[in-house]
């Protein structure tokens, strides 16, 4: 059981990340922790795991959590046994078997005589049979490194497991193993993930926001439905507020016109009655003061309603603002862009695919490249884009344009600032204020226009990339996406999905995110073996 009560965390520069966070995870609970990039999800996991100290508040945990961090290469210098924290125990067991039965070795082993057997079973479950526990992590693929941490669950059998983006580097088979494990294991779990297939296996969604934690008693689909209800209610509030504002403005206009007519009529009567000028001046001043008070009252009311309207609109999701604004007139559905006949690629005289590939790409199609890690998906992309030469077979490439979007968003130049990056795609000679309007539409406000692209998060780079493509106003014949959702939070995945669905050209995508593939309406799958 985990109890978090009024905790807060601040960086060393005293910048507050989150404040007054409270929630409980009971025995056997499976909880997904979601929230925008940078909101503090990974930091919260590190606090619960003991890796970081909280700034204030109380944290109660009744057993030691097993923590699976995001893998960025930070463990490359360690062996598998060191990462799993079993090196000393295995060494003690071997020495005891060899006859060195010392009190030290017995204390280290702590009667864990099945440690080697559990290691073999764990490696076997996660399809890592070929690995040696003395191997360095740097020799493994991203998926294998993640699986190494997952084997530790079998070895240590914890009651509480903390996952930080566990499916990020896993292929389809690895993800299915993870899904099955999460569904069947009785341990309490707190999972940070943007994998919506995984999130639909979870009992409850905890949404971390700047205002605290919102708790939803259901899986991700349930969370989405509840959010849609809130969004619909918000849209209704906005419509009602806009109607009220329109009525108040109309009332203000009519009242001003009526007042002007009455004042003009009164002035004429006064003149006809021969009222002295000094009295006429006083009456005029009184009328002007009365008009000013009335105008001030209406202005304040209009200002208050306008402010409320802005605040309501700021609460709306940003997805609808951020879509490609391409001129699609040059795209002709059905045009043959690429044709491959019996193609294969080779490394050191060894062919990559068991069977040569034959396929065609026509304009407007949505195609997924499917295969396990190492099956040659990225290689095939490079062949399609004419960046690699074939070993065998032949291809036809029409004269076409493409945009290649990889998981690192390499279209973004880290040496430029945000405005300079946008200007780089200004092929239609937009004016400066027009470019800045587009940046603002993609949530890059004036205070970040001159911020370096090199310090942007994955989600920010993705949004800037969409903005640049929108500024270019050139619809490419083909957009190629290589694991584009790996480093994005859910909101940014939905932004990317909405933008792609506005695009009318060909899509080629490599992704293990089945939810994402369904959302962008994949029509054809090319299986690589």
mmCIF file with all atom_site columns, C-alpha atoms in Angstrom, residues 112 121 128 168 235 260 323 360 389 416 458 494:
data_model
loop_
_atom_site.group_PDB
_atom_site.id
_atom_site.type_symbol
_atom_site.label_atom_id
_atom_site.label_alt_id
_atom_site.label_comp_id
_atom_site.label_asym_id
_atom_site.label_entity_id
_atom_site.label_seq_id
_atom_site.pdbx_PDB_ins_code
_atom_site.Cartn_x
_atom_site.Cartn_y
_atom_site.Cartn_z
_atom_site.occupancy
_atom_site.B_iso_or_equiv
_atom_site.pdbx_formal_charge
_atom_site.auth_seq_id
_atom_site.auth_comp_id
_atom_site.auth_asym_id
_atom_site.auth_atom_id
_atom_site.pdbx_PDB_model_num
ATOM 1  C CA . UNK A 1 112 ? 18.056  -17.535 -1.656  1.00 0.00 ? 112 UNK A CA 1
ATOM 2  C CA . UNK A 1 121 ? 13.015  -18.593 -15.847 1.00 0.00 ? 121 UNK A CA 1
ATOM 3  C CA . UNK A 1 128 ? 16.226  -13.173 -23.446 1.00 0.00 ? 128 UNK A CA 1
ATOM 4  C CA . UNK A 1 168 ? 8.518   2.449   -25.243 1.00 0.00 ? 168 UNK A CA 1
ATOM 5  C CA . UNK A 1 235 ? -18.378 24.185  -25.105 1.00 0.00 ? 235 UNK A CA 1
ATOM 6  C CA . UNK A 1 260 ? -28.375 60.108  -27.201 1.00 0.00 ? 260 UNK A CA 1
ATOM 7  C CA . UNK A 1 323 ? -3.705  20.967  -37.964 1.00 0.00 ? 323 UNK A CA 1
ATOM 8  C CA . UNK A 1 360 ? 3.340   -0.733  -54.640 1.00 0.00 ? 360 UNK A CA 1
ATOM 9  C CA . UNK A 1 389 ? 20.973  0.660   -52.774 1.00 0.00 ? 389 UNK A CA 1
ATOM 10 C CA . UNK A 1 416 ? 18.289  27.485  -34.308 1.00 0.00 ? 416 UNK A CA 1
ATOM 11 C CA . UNK A 1 458 ? 9.831   15.632  -27.696 1.00 0.00 ? 458 UNK A CA 1
ATOM 12 C CA . UNK A 1 494 ? -3.641  13.134  -30.151 1.00 0.00 ? 494 UNK A CA 1
#
